[in-house]
mmCIF file of C-alpha atoms and ligand atoms in Angstrom:
data_model
loop_
_atom_site.group_PDB
_atom_site.id
_atom_site.type_symbol
_atom_site.label_atom_id
_atom_site.label_comp_id
_atom_site.label_asym_id
_atom_site.label_seq_id
_atom_site.Cartn_x
_atom_site.Cartn_y
_atom_site.Cartn_z
ATOM 1 C CA MET A 18 -18.531 25.164 6.656
ATOM 2 C CA ALA A 19 -14.600 26.412 6.578
ATOM 3 C CA TYR A 20 -12.252 23.706 7.423
ATOM 4 C CA ARG A 21 -11.461 22.513 11.534
ATOM 5 C CA ALA A 22 -11.025 18.993 12.949
ATOM 6 C CA LEU A 23 -14.461 17.578 13.553
ATOM 7 C CA SER A 24 -14.956 15.852 17.795
ATOM 8 C CA GLU A 25 -16.530 12.550 18.070
ATOM 9 C CA GLN A 26 -19.702 14.303 18.706
ATOM 10 C CA GLU A 27 -19.958 16.828 15.608
ATOM 11 C CA ALA A 28 -18.921 14.010 14.119
ATOM 12 C CA VAL A 29 -22.306 12.652 14.126
ATOM 13 C CA GLU A 30 -23.852 15.669 13.789
ATOM 14 C CA TYR A 31 -22.567 16.072 10.390
ATOM 15 C CA VAL A 32 -23.022 12.990 9.123
ATOM 16 C CA LYS A 33 -26.579 12.982 11.104
ATOM 17 C CA ALA A 34 -28.001 16.443 8.315
ATOM 18 C CA LEU A 35 -27.131 13.863 5.571
ATOM 19 C CA PRO A 36 -29.529 13.160 3.413
ATOM 20 C CA GLY A 37 -30.328 8.905 2.593
ATOM 21 C CA LEU A 38 -28.087 7.688 5.639
ATOM 22 C CA PHE A 39 -29.468 7.049 8.611
ATOM 23 C CA THR A 40 -33.905 7.715 9.935
ATOM 24 C CA GLU A 41 -34.227 10.472 11.284
ATOM 25 C CA GLY A 42 -33.819 10.589 15.069
ATOM 26 C CA ALA A 43 -31.600 7.875 14.902
ATOM 27 C CA THR A 44 -29.866 8.129 17.926
ATOM 28 C CA LEU A 45 -25.959 7.598 16.575
ATOM 29 C CA SER A 46 -23.142 6.608 18.478
ATOM 30 C CA SER A 47 -18.979 7.901 17.471
ATOM 31 C CA LYS A 48 -15.793 6.874 18.108
ATOM 32 C CA GLU A 49 -12.730 7.886 16.481
ATOM 33 C CA ILE A 50 -10.676 4.769 15.743
ATOM 34 C CA GLY A 51 -8.198 6.824 13.543
ATOM 35 C CA ASP A 52 -4.933 4.473 14.439
ATOM 36 C CA GLY A 53 -2.872 5.485 10.897
ATOM 37 C CA ASN A 54 -0.002 8.433 10.109
ATOM 38 C CA LEU A 55 -1.925 10.795 8.578
ATOM 39 C CA ASN A 56 -6.036 11.237 9.806
ATOM 40 C CA LEU A 57 -9.287 11.449 11.755
ATOM 41 C CA VAL A 58 -11.288 8.252 11.474
ATOM 42 C CA PHE A 59 -14.626 8.273 12.595
ATOM 43 C CA ASP A 60 -17.115 4.781 13.301
ATOM 44 C CA ILE A 61 -20.512 6.682 14.022
ATOM 45 C CA ARG A 62 -23.261 3.392 14.317
ATOM 46 C CA GLU A 63 -27.139 3.546 15.252
ATOM 47 C CA ASP A 64 -26.650 0.662 17.863
ATOM 48 C CA ALA A 65 -30.973 -0.029 17.164
ATOM 49 C CA THR A 66 -30.967 -0.707 13.956
ATOM 50 C CA GLY A 67 -26.379 -1.970 13.733
ATOM 51 C CA LYS A 68 -25.767 0.521 9.986
ATOM 52 C CA SER A 69 -22.668 1.836 10.225
ATOM 53 C CA VAL A 70 -20.903 4.526 8.437
ATOM 54 C CA ILE A 71 -16.580 5.439 8.470
ATOM 55 C CA VAL A 72 -16.277 9.404 8.561
ATOM 56 C CA LYS A 73 -13.020 10.134 7.543
ATOM 57 C CA GLN A 74 -11.167 14.090 7.720
ATOM 58 C CA ALA A 75 -7.732 14.746 6.492
ATOM 59 C CA LEU A 76 -5.598 16.711 9.255
ATOM 60 C CA PRO A 77 -3.486 20.101 7.606
ATOM 61 C CA TYR A 78 -0.595 18.450 9.460
ATOM 62 C CA ALA A 79 0.760 14.460 9.556
ATOM 63 C CA ARG A 80 -0.467 13.359 12.641
ATOM 64 C CA VAL A 81 2.353 10.490 13.350
ATOM 65 C CA VAL A 82 4.899 13.894 13.884
ATOM 66 C CA GLY A 83 1.960 16.590 14.965
ATOM 67 C CA GLU A 84 1.678 20.129 13.963
ATOM 68 C CA SER A 85 5.667 20.409 12.762
ATOM 69 C CA TRP A 86 5.194 18.580 9.327
ATOM 70 C CA PRO A 87 1.889 20.375 7.119
ATOM 71 C CA LEU A 88 -0.111 18.519 4.563
ATOM 72 C CA THR A 89 -2.012 19.250 2.122
ATOM 73 C CA VAL A 90 -5.484 18.706 3.600
ATOM 74 C CA ASP A 91 -6.199 18.196 -0.926
ATOM 75 C CA ARG A 92 -5.381 14.859 -0.487
ATOM 76 C CA ALA A 93 -8.712 13.826 0.584
ATOM 77 C CA ARG A 94 -10.285 15.019 -2.774
ATOM 78 C CA ILE A 95 -7.443 12.342 -3.915
ATOM 79 C CA GLU A 96 -8.447 9.485 -1.861
ATOM 80 C CA SER A 97 -12.275 9.965 -1.979
ATOM 81 C CA GLU A 98 -12.150 10.683 -6.070
ATOM 82 C CA ALA A 99 -9.719 7.150 -5.902
ATOM 83 C CA LEU A 100 -12.285 4.890 -3.796
ATOM 84 C CA ARG A 101 -15.095 6.556 -6.570
ATOM 85 C CA ILE A 102 -12.101 4.727 -9.948
ATOM 86 C CA GLN A 103 -11.046 1.844 -7.683
ATOM 87 C CA HIS A 104 -14.296 0.938 -6.794
ATOM 88 C CA LYS A 105 -16.096 2.085 -10.155
ATOM 89 C CA TYR A 106 -13.135 -1.486 -11.558
ATOM 90 C CA VAL A 107 -13.926 -3.732 -8.451
ATOM 91 C CA PRO A 108 -17.210 -3.023 -5.668
ATOM 92 C CA ASP A 109 -16.348 -5.835 -4.124
ATOM 93 C CA LEU A 110 -12.989 -4.621 -3.182
ATOM 94 C CA VAL A 111 -12.769 -1.455 -2.583
ATOM 95 C CA PRO A 112 -15.446 0.820 0.530
ATOM 96 C CA GLU A 113 -18.149 2.206 -1.334
ATOM 97 C CA VAL A 114 -18.292 6.745 -0.642
ATOM 98 C CA TYR A 115 -21.334 7.431 -0.409
ATOM 99 C CA HIS A 116 -20.729 12.083 0.527
ATOM 100 C CA PHE A 117 -17.174 13.796 -0.016
ATOM 101 C CA ASP A 118 -16.747 17.923 1.414
ATOM 102 C CA GLN A 119 -13.370 19.278 0.025
ATOM 103 C CA GLU A 120 -14.445 22.295 2.172
ATOM 104 C CA LEU A 121 -13.612 19.306 5.280
ATOM 105 C CA ALA A 122 -11.840 17.423 3.514
ATOM 106 C CA LEU A 123 -13.905 14.815 4.505
ATOM 107 C CA THR A 124 -15.642 11.507 3.209
ATOM 108 C CA VAL A 125 -18.106 9.398 4.350
ATOM 109 C CA MET A 126 -18.500 5.946 2.896
ATOM 110 C CA GLU A 127 -19.402 2.381 3.567
ATOM 111 C CA HIS A 128 -18.434 0.947 7.445
ATOM 112 C CA VAL A 129 -16.647 -3.231 6.004
ATOM 113 C CA GLY A 130 -17.822 -4.259 8.776
ATOM 114 C CA ASP A 131 -16.276 -7.505 11.145
ATOM 115 C CA HIS A 132 -12.448 -7.151 8.982
ATOM 116 C CA ILE A 133 -9.465 -5.965 10.542
ATOM 117 C CA ILE A 134 -6.114 -5.111 8.990
ATOM 118 C CA MET A 135 -4.484 -7.458 7.711
ATOM 119 C CA ARG A 136 -1.098 -6.618 8.920
ATOM 120 C CA LYS A 137 -2.376 -7.460 12.604
ATOM 121 C CA GLY A 138 -4.321 -10.724 10.925
ATOM 122 C CA LEU A 139 -0.801 -11.628 10.288
ATOM 123 C CA ILE A 140 1.034 -10.268 13.145
ATOM 124 C CA GLU A 141 -1.585 -12.015 14.767
ATOM 125 C CA GLY A 142 -0.711 -16.017 12.723
ATOM 126 C CA ASN A 143 -3.251 -15.621 10.355
ATOM 127 C CA ARG A 144 -4.005 -17.252 7.573
ATOM 128 C CA TYR A 145 -5.438 -15.786 3.805
ATOM 129 C CA PRO A 146 -6.841 -17.990 1.352
ATOM 130 C CA LEU A 147 -8.576 -15.859 -0.575
ATOM 131 C CA PHE A 148 -5.841 -12.703 0.074
ATOM 132 C CA ALA A 149 -3.280 -13.960 -3.805
ATOM 133 C CA LYS A 150 -6.500 -13.999 -4.947
ATOM 134 C CA GLN A 151 -8.331 -10.907 -4.049
ATOM 135 C CA ILE A 152 -5.517 -9.008 -4.608
ATOM 136 C CA GLY A 153 -3.934 -10.088 -7.851
ATOM 137 C CA LYS A 154 -8.043 -8.510 -9.256
ATOM 138 C CA PHE A 155 -7.288 -5.816 -7.138
ATOM 139 C CA LEU A 156 -4.383 -4.648 -9.044
ATOM 140 C CA ALA A 157 -4.807 -6.827 -12.077
ATOM 141 C CA HIS A 158 -8.030 -3.811 -12.836
ATOM 142 C CA THR A 159 -7.539 -0.988 -11.256
ATOM 143 C CA LEU A 160 -4.091 -0.816 -12.675
ATOM 144 C CA PHE A 161 -5.148 -1.618 -16.329
ATOM 145 C CA TYR A 162 -8.568 -0.063 -16.817
ATOM 146 C CA THR A 163 -6.552 3.494 -15.621
ATOM 147 C CA SER A 164 -3.847 2.852 -17.389
ATOM 148 C CA ASP A 165 -3.465 3.059 -21.660
ATOM 149 C CA LEU A 166 -3.911 0.049 -21.764
ATOM 150 C CA GLY A 167 -6.929 0.143 -20.907
ATOM 151 C CA ALA A 168 -8.584 3.923 -20.782
ATOM 152 C CA ASN A 169 -8.830 6.221 -23.551
ATOM 153 C CA PRO A 170 -6.252 8.620 -24.168
ATOM 154 C CA TYR A 171 -7.554 11.781 -23.408
ATOM 155 C CA ASP A 172 -9.470 10.464 -20.268
ATOM 156 C CA LYS A 173 -5.428 8.727 -19.662
ATOM 157 C CA LYS A 174 -4.714 12.561 -20.215
ATOM 158 C CA ALA A 175 -6.640 13.872 -17.928
ATOM 159 C CA LEU A 176 -6.288 11.686 -14.702
ATOM 160 C CA VAL A 177 -3.133 12.537 -14.805
ATOM 161 C CA GLY A 178 -3.639 15.997 -14.171
ATOM 162 C CA THR A 179 -6.491 14.996 -11.256
ATOM 163 C CA PHE A 180 -4.099 13.051 -9.572
ATOM 164 C CA LEU A 181 -1.309 15.164 -9.226
ATOM 165 C CA ASN A 182 -1.135 14.661 -5.709
ATOM 166 C CA PRO A 183 2.106 16.661 -5.653
ATOM 167 C CA GLU A 184 3.077 16.472 -1.598
ATOM 168 C CA LEU A 185 2.528 13.539 -0.879
ATOM 169 C CA CYS A 186 4.633 11.804 -4.303
ATOM 170 C CA LYS A 187 7.448 14.192 -2.401
ATOM 171 C CA ILE A 188 7.212 12.434 0.589
ATOM 172 C CA THR A 189 7.379 8.731 -1.357
ATOM 173 C CA GLU A 190 10.089 10.233 -2.989
ATOM 174 C CA ASP A 191 12.198 11.096 0.340
ATOM 175 C CA LEU A 192 11.315 8.749 2.925
ATOM 176 C CA VAL A 193 10.436 5.565 0.626
ATOM 177 C CA PHE A 194 13.685 6.467 -2.308
ATOM 178 C CA THR A 195 16.154 8.810 -0.064
ATOM 179 C CA ASP A 196 17.075 8.911 3.325
ATOM 180 C CA PRO A 197 16.330 6.569 4.539
ATOM 181 C CA TYR A 198 20.036 5.979 2.011
ATOM 182 C CA GLU A 199 22.079 8.793 3.468
ATOM 183 C CA ASN A 200 21.929 10.296 6.929
ATOM 184 C CA ALA A 201 18.898 11.614 7.345
ATOM 185 C CA PRO A 202 17.303 13.039 9.944
ATOM 186 C CA THR A 203 14.145 11.607 9.225
ATOM 187 C CA ASN A 204 15.447 8.052 10.364
ATOM 188 C CA ASP A 205 14.288 6.297 12.907
ATOM 189 C CA PHE A 206 16.055 3.068 13.331
ATOM 190 C CA ASN A 207 16.796 0.226 16.199
ATOM 191 C CA PRO A 208 20.883 1.033 16.870
ATOM 192 C CA LEU A 209 22.643 -2.410 17.443
ATOM 193 C CA ILE A 210 22.316 -2.931 13.854
ATOM 194 C CA SER A 211 23.915 0.857 13.354
ATOM 195 C CA LYS A 212 26.419 -1.555 11.366
ATOM 196 C CA GLU A 213 24.406 -2.407 8.916
ATOM 197 C CA VAL A 214 22.898 0.437 7.900
ATOM 198 C CA GLU A 215 26.091 2.007 7.788
ATOM 199 C CA ALA A 216 27.022 -0.083 5.116
ATOM 200 C CA ILE A 217 23.299 0.795 3.110
ATOM 201 C CA TRP A 218 24.745 3.918 3.348
ATOM 202 C CA ASN A 219 28.285 2.942 2.653
ATOM 203 C CA ASN A 220 26.515 0.623 -0.853
ATOM 204 C CA LYS A 221 27.457 2.203 -3.992
ATOM 205 C CA PRO A 222 25.572 0.294 -6.754
ATOM 206 C CA LEU A 223 22.647 -0.559 -3.923
ATOM 207 C CA LYS A 224 21.858 3.733 -4.375
ATOM 208 C CA LEU A 225 22.661 3.950 -8.144
ATOM 209 C CA GLU A 226 20.092 1.099 -8.339
ATOM 210 C CA ILE A 227 17.561 1.999 -5.739
ATOM 211 C CA ALA A 228 17.831 6.430 -8.070
ATOM 212 C CA LYS A 229 17.363 4.137 -10.795
ATOM 213 C CA LEU A 230 13.664 3.026 -9.305
ATOM 214 C CA LYS A 231 12.948 7.008 -7.649
ATOM 215 C CA PHE A 232 13.211 8.177 -11.223
ATOM 216 C CA ASP A 233 11.238 5.571 -12.784
ATOM 217 C CA PHE A 234 8.870 7.021 -9.496
ATOM 218 C CA LEU A 235 9.445 10.646 -10.512
ATOM 219 C CA THR A 236 8.944 10.164 -14.356
ATOM 220 C CA ARG A 237 6.429 6.494 -15.552
ATOM 221 C CA ALA A 238 2.663 7.877 -15.573
ATOM 222 C CA GLU A 239 1.835 4.027 -16.094
ATOM 223 C CA ALA A 240 -1.881 4.241 -14.283
ATOM 224 C CA LEU A 241 -3.921 5.863 -11.272
ATOM 225 C CA LEU A 242 -1.410 3.552 -7.990
ATOM 226 C CA HIS A 243 -3.389 3.023 -4.406
ATOM 227 C CA GLY A 244 0.308 4.698 -4.238
ATOM 228 C CA ASP A 245 1.401 2.772 0.066
ATOM 229 C CA LEU A 246 -0.161 -0.743 -0.648
ATOM 230 C CA HIS A 247 0.231 -2.320 2.503
ATOM 231 C CA THR A 248 -0.733 -4.948 4.801
ATOM 232 C CA GLY A 249 -1.948 -1.562 7.651
ATOM 233 C CA SER A 250 -4.333 -0.542 3.567
ATOM 234 C CA ILE A 251 -5.878 -3.854 3.406
ATOM 235 C CA PHE A 252 -9.276 -4.505 5.470
ATOM 236 C CA ILE A 253 -9.980 -8.769 5.605
ATOM 237 C CA THR A 254 -11.761 -11.354 6.946
ATOM 238 C CA GLU A 255 -11.482 -14.784 5.257
ATOM 239 C CA THR A 256 -13.815 -14.881 3.445
ATOM 240 C CA SER A 257 -13.447 -10.234 1.984
ATOM 241 C CA MET A 258 -10.915 -8.095 1.670
ATOM 242 C CA LYS A 259 -11.132 -4.669 0.884
ATOM 243 C CA ALA A 260 -8.814 -2.142 -0.142
ATOM 244 C CA ILE A 261 -8.582 0.926 1.897
ATOM 245 C CA ASP A 262 -6.553 4.495 2.182
ATOM 246 C CA PRO A 263 -5.710 6.031 -1.564
ATOM 247 C CA GLU A 264 -4.024 9.035 -0.330
ATOM 248 C CA PHE A 265 -1.441 8.727 -1.526
ATOM 249 C CA ALA A 266 -2.693 7.738 -5.679
ATOM 250 C CA TYR A 267 -1.152 9.548 -8.402
ATOM 251 C CA TYR A 268 0.238 8.283 -11.807
ATOM 252 C CA GLY A 269 3.356 6.421 -11.545
ATOM 253 C CA PRO A 270 5.198 2.782 -12.315
ATOM 254 C CA ILE A 271 2.865 -0.589 -11.654
ATOM 255 C CA GLY A 272 5.365 -2.237 -10.003
ATOM 256 C CA PHE A 273 4.801 0.436 -7.394
ATOM 257 C CA ASP A 274 1.626 -0.992 -5.824
ATOM 258 C CA ILE A 275 2.241 -5.359 -6.667
ATOM 259 C CA GLY A 276 6.529 -4.343 -5.058
ATOM 260 C CA ALA A 277 4.341 -2.847 -1.827
ATOM 261 C CA VAL A 278 2.146 -5.814 -1.472
ATOM 262 C CA ILE A 279 4.960 -7.986 -1.583
ATOM 263 C CA ALA A 280 7.152 -6.181 0.157
ATOM 264 C CA ASN A 281 4.447 -6.202 2.931
ATOM 265 C CA LEU A 282 4.402 -10.727 3.502
ATOM 266 C CA LEU A 283 7.940 -9.671 3.875
ATOM 267 C CA LEU A 284 8.253 -6.710 6.294
ATOM 268 C CA ASN A 285 6.137 -9.868 8.060
ATOM 269 C CA TYR A 286 7.718 -12.781 7.624
ATOM 270 C CA ALA A 287 11.508 -11.181 8.943
ATOM 271 C CA GLY A 288 9.211 -9.930 11.719
ATOM 272 C CA GLN A 289 8.936 -13.794 12.160
ATOM 273 C CA HIS A 290 11.844 -14.613 14.280
ATOM 274 C CA GLY A 291 10.661 -12.645 17.466
ATOM 275 C CA LEU A 292 6.426 -12.709 16.065
ATOM 276 C CA GLN A 293 6.459 -17.304 16.556
ATOM 277 C CA LYS A 294 8.452 -19.006 19.057
ATOM 278 C CA ASP A 295 8.383 -22.158 17.838
ATOM 279 C CA GLN A 296 10.323 -22.754 15.032
ATOM 280 C CA GLY A 297 8.101 -25.740 13.735
ATOM 281 C CA ASP A 298 5.257 -22.739 13.579
ATOM 282 C CA ARG A 299 7.863 -20.162 11.883
ATOM 283 C CA GLU A 300 8.489 -21.867 8.906
ATOM 284 C CA SER A 301 5.235 -23.434 8.075
ATOM 285 C CA TYR A 302 4.032 -19.624 8.195
ATOM 286 C CA ARG A 303 7.252 -18.500 6.594
ATOM 287 C CA GLU A 304 6.333 -20.476 3.911
ATOM 288 C CA TYR A 305 2.796 -20.059 3.927
ATOM 289 C CA LEU A 306 3.216 -16.281 3.410
ATOM 290 C CA LEU A 307 6.459 -16.904 0.484
ATOM 291 C CA THR A 308 3.375 -19.142 -2.062
ATOM 292 C CA THR A 309 0.935 -15.594 -1.266
ATOM 293 C CA VAL A 310 3.711 -13.297 -2.597
ATOM 294 C CA GLU A 311 4.109 -16.414 -5.527
ATOM 295 C CA ASP A 312 -0.107 -16.417 -6.184
ATOM 296 C CA VAL A 313 -0.397 -12.951 -5.594
ATOM 297 C CA TRP A 314 2.049 -12.552 -8.641
ATOM 298 C CA ASN A 315 0.859 -15.408 -10.116
ATOM 299 C CA GLU A 316 -3.090 -13.800 -10.424
ATOM 300 C CA PHE A 317 -2.375 -10.610 -10.520
ATOM 301 C CA VAL A 318 -1.200 -11.586 -14.243
ATOM 302 C CA SER A 319 -2.700 -13.875 -15.252
ATOM 303 C CA GLN A 320 -6.327 -10.757 -14.740
ATOM 304 C CA PHE A 321 -3.420 -8.733 -17.091
ATOM 305 C CA VAL A 322 -2.547 -9.931 -19.710
ATOM 306 C CA GLN A 323 -6.579 -11.668 -20.095
ATOM 307 C CA LEU A 324 -7.874 -7.854 -19.556
ATOM 308 C CA TRP A 325 -4.670 -6.945 -22.106
ATOM 309 C CA HIS A 326 -6.385 -9.354 -23.888
ATOM 310 C CA LYS A 327 -9.310 -8.914 -24.407
ATOM 311 C CA GLN A 328 -9.315 -5.421 -23.832
ATOM 312 C CA ALA A 329 -6.729 -3.640 -24.464
ATOM 313 C CA LYS A 330 -7.686 -0.482 -27.126
ATOM 314 C CA GLU A 331 -4.554 0.842 -27.754
ATOM 315 C CA ARG A 332 -3.320 -1.192 -30.477
ATOM 316 C CA SER A 333 0.266 -1.131 -30.540
ATOM 317 C CA ALA A 334 -0.553 -3.636 -27.023
ATOM 318 C CA HIS A 335 -1.347 -6.212 -29.993
ATOM 319 C CA VAL A 336 2.038 -5.852 -31.497
ATOM 320 C CA GLU A 337 3.584 -9.510 -30.895
ATOM 321 C CA GLY A 338 5.977 -9.841 -28.290
ATOM 322 C CA LEU A 339 5.010 -6.945 -26.166
ATOM 323 C CA TRP A 340 3.139 -7.898 -23.636
ATOM 324 C CA GLN A 341 5.497 -10.839 -22.156
ATOM 325 C CA SER A 342 8.034 -8.527 -22.824
ATOM 326 C CA TYR A 343 6.157 -5.693 -20.579
ATOM 327 C CA VAL A 344 5.346 -8.186 -17.927
ATOM 328 C CA LYS A 345 8.700 -9.184 -17.143
ATOM 329 C CA ARG A 346 9.884 -5.126 -16.747
ATOM 330 C CA LEU A 347 6.879 -5.110 -14.890
ATOM 331 C CA ILE A 348 7.270 -8.350 -12.357
ATOM 332 C CA GLN A 349 11.260 -6.692 -12.342
ATOM 333 C CA ASP A 350 10.205 -3.070 -10.831
ATOM 334 C CA ALA A 351 8.035 -4.859 -8.298
ATOM 335 C CA ALA A 352 11.324 -6.250 -7.061
ATOM 336 C CA GLY A 353 12.352 -2.921 -7.348
ATOM 337 C CA PHE A 354 9.872 -1.271 -5.094
ATOM 338 C CA ALA A 355 9.843 -4.010 -3.240
ATOM 339 C CA GLY A 356 13.330 -4.039 -1.178
ATOM 340 C CA CYS A 357 13.026 0.319 -0.828
ATOM 341 C CA LYS A 358 9.602 -0.047 0.295
ATOM 342 C CA ILE A 359 11.290 -2.827 3.067
ATOM 343 C CA LEU A 360 14.526 -1.022 3.926
ATOM 344 C CA ARG A 361 12.349 2.173 4.619
ATOM 345 C CA ARG A 362 10.259 0.473 6.672
ATOM 346 C CA VAL A 363 13.985 -0.642 9.092
ATOM 347 C CA ILE A 364 15.782 2.339 9.064
ATOM 348 C CA GLY A 365 13.469 5.500 8.113
ATOM 349 C CA LEU A 366 10.264 7.253 9.001
ATOM 350 C CA ALA A 367 7.380 4.995 9.693
ATOM 351 C CA GLY A 368 8.162 1.268 10.731
ATOM 352 C CA VAL A 369 5.557 -1.551 10.752
ATOM 353 C CA ALA A 370 4.520 -3.787 13.494
ATOM 354 C CA ASP A 371 5.984 -6.843 11.875
ATOM 355 C CA LEU A 372 9.120 -6.232 13.282
ATOM 356 C CA ASN A 373 8.159 -2.771 15.955
ATOM 357 C CA SER A 374 6.356 -4.889 18.278
ATOM 358 C CA ILE A 375 8.964 -8.130 18.678
ATOM 359 C CA GLU A 376 10.003 -6.838 22.902
ATOM 360 C CA ASP A 377 13.216 -8.806 23.176
ATOM 361 C CA VAL A 378 16.335 -5.313 20.828
ATOM 362 C CA GLU A 379 18.482 -8.407 20.180
ATOM 363 C CA THR A 380 15.438 -10.929 17.411
ATOM 364 C CA ARG A 381 14.140 -7.363 16.523
ATOM 365 C CA ALA A 382 18.022 -7.178 15.879
ATOM 366 C CA ASP A 383 17.803 -10.583 14.076
ATOM 367 C CA ALA A 384 14.777 -9.567 12.463
ATOM 368 C CA GLU A 385 15.227 -6.613 10.609
ATOM 369 C CA ARG A 386 18.653 -8.078 9.365
ATOM 370 C CA LEU A 387 17.261 -10.087 7.372
ATOM 371 C CA ALA A 388 14.471 -7.798 6.660
ATOM 372 C CA LEU A 389 17.975 -5.438 4.728
ATOM 373 C CA ALA A 390 19.402 -8.791 3.647
ATOM 374 C CA ILE A 391 15.985 -9.492 2.104
ATOM 375 C CA GLY A 392 15.626 -6.268 0.663
ATOM 376 C CA GLU A 393 19.001 -5.407 -0.835
ATOM 377 C CA ALA A 394 18.499 -8.301 -2.551
ATOM 378 C CA LEU A 395 15.580 -7.752 -4.258
ATOM 379 C CA ILE A 396 16.840 -4.968 -5.605
ATOM 380 C CA LEU A 397 20.115 -5.534 -6.992
ATOM 381 C CA GLY A 398 18.756 -8.131 -7.782
ATOM 382 C CA ARG A 399 15.494 -7.647 -10.192
ATOM 383 C CA GLY A 400 17.265 -7.914 -13.510
ATOM 384 C CA ASP A 401 17.614 -11.018 -12.890
ATOM 385 C CA VAL A 402 13.674 -12.109 -11.869
ATOM 386 C CA GLU A 403 10.954 -13.603 -14.385
ATOM 387 C CA GLU A 404 8.838 -14.575 -12.494
ATOM 388 C CA SER A 405 7.590 -15.119 -9.141
ATOM 389 C CA THR A 406 10.373 -18.278 -7.427
ATOM 390 C CA ASP A 407 12.870 -15.941 -8.798
ATOM 391 C CA ILE A 408 11.949 -13.219 -6.259
ATOM 392 C CA THR A 409 10.799 -15.959 -3.527
ATOM 393 C CA ASP A 410 14.384 -18.092 -4.320
ATOM 394 C CA LEU A 411 16.300 -15.065 -3.890
ATOM 395 C CA VAL A 412 14.666 -14.788 0.011
ATOM 396 C CA ARG A 413 15.659 -18.633 0.991
ATOM 397 C CA THR A 414 19.410 -17.753 -0.759
ATOM 398 C CA VAL A 415 19.156 -15.240 1.163
ATOM 399 C CA THR A 416 17.578 -17.269 5.041
ATOM 400 C CA ALA A 417 19.905 -19.505 4.455
ATOM 401 C CA ARG A 418 23.250 -17.478 4.662
HETATM 402 C C1 SR1 B 12 3.953 10.802 7.688
HETATM 403 S S1 SR1 B 12 3.408 9.463 6.326
HETATM 404 C C2 SR1 B 12 4.691 8.186 6.721
HETATM 405 C C3 SR1 B 12 3.971 7.055 6.675
HETATM 406 O O1 SR1 B 12 3.002 6.338 6.070
HETATM 407 C C4 SR1 B 12 1.943 6.282 4.796
HETATM 408 O O2 SR1 B 12 1.580 5.159 5.236
HETATM 409 C C5 SR1 B 12 3.772 6.217 4.004
HETATM 410 O O3 SR1 B 12 2.981 4.790 3.824
HETATM 411 C C6 SR1 B 12 4.151 7.269 4.211
HETATM 412 O O4 SR1 B 12 5.266 7.584 3.712
HETATM 413 MG MG1 MG B 13 -2.518 5.209 4.940
#
C-alpha cells in the first residue's frame, strides 16, 4: 500500500487484517492519542477483552511545526529496528514490536497499559522509587551490548550503517548544539529572560565547550543510542518503566543518552519554582530529584562495569586502568550533554512542560534562569566531575546563588 496518513478507522482496518493480533470479527475502537512533536499514535482496543495495541505512524513532516518542515518517514524503520534491538537486551523495559510496514512507515507494538508519561508524573509530583534501577539497567545493557565492548566488531559496524539516521541527527545537531547559542529563527524563549539568553550568545568559553560536545556527537560512534531519552520518551508506573520513541537512534556517544535523562530530571528540578507552591514540598521534591540523578548514574555505572568485567569481548578492554578512565570520560560527557539539553529546552524550539506549564511568566522566568545557570555550570564544570555527587553539588551551588 502506497504511503498515506491513516485515519482512526483505517488504523482499525489495518490491524484487523494482521494475523494473530485479534480474533476474527472483533469489535475494535481507535483513538489518535499522539501528543509528541512528530507522529500519529493510535490506541486500538477491543473493549470486550480489554486487549489493545499501539499503531504508530510517521508523518512526512514534523507535526510540531507542520507541513513546512518535511521529514523522512524512514525514521519509522529506525524506531522499529531500535525497539527490537533494545527489547532483545531489556525485554521488561521496552515495548515489543509486533509488525512493521515500511511503505506506510507504521509500527504495531505492545500497548504498555496503565503507564503515564514520566514528564507528566514528575509535574504532578509523583515519586518513582524503582526508576533509577530501571533506567540504569536500560542504559547499561542497551549501550554495552551495541558498543565495541559487547558486540562483535563486524556486527557493530553493520549496525552503524543501519542506523545512520542523518535527518534526525541533523535536527539534534541544530536544535541541541547550534541554534540555541546564536540568534536563530528556530529559537523560542520567554522575552523576560532575553538578557540571560544574550549573555549565553556572547559567552565565548561556553560556546567553545558546546562546540566540542557537538563534535563528539558528530564523530563518536560508540554505541546505538536511543537518541532522545527525555522524560516524554519514558512510560512509567510505580513499579514498571518502558522506554519508547527511539526514532532518533544512531551510533553516538554513550554520555548523550545518560545526559538526556539527567537533563530532564534537572529541568523538572528548575520547574519546581512554579510547580509546587509550598516551599517545604518543593525542597523535599528537589532533594528527591537530585538523589534520583545520583542513583541513575550509580546504577548505570555499576551495571555497565559489571557487564564490562564479565562480558567485554574486546581484548583491549581488559588492559589495566581502562575501565576507570572510560567511565570517568562517560560521566564528564553525560554532564556536558545534560547541560546542552537543558539550555536547548529553555532557549530553542520544543520546550518542556516542566517549565512551559508555569502560568505566571515572572515565576517561569525565574525557573528558566535557574535552568540556564544549571546547564551552563554542567557544561563549564564537567572537567572536574568524577562522581554523581559532583553533578548534584554543582546544581546545589547554582541554586544557592
Ligand atoms: C522537530 S522535533 C523537536 C524535538 O522533538 C523531539 O522529541 C526531539 O527532542 C527534537 O529535538
Ligand atoms: Mg519522541
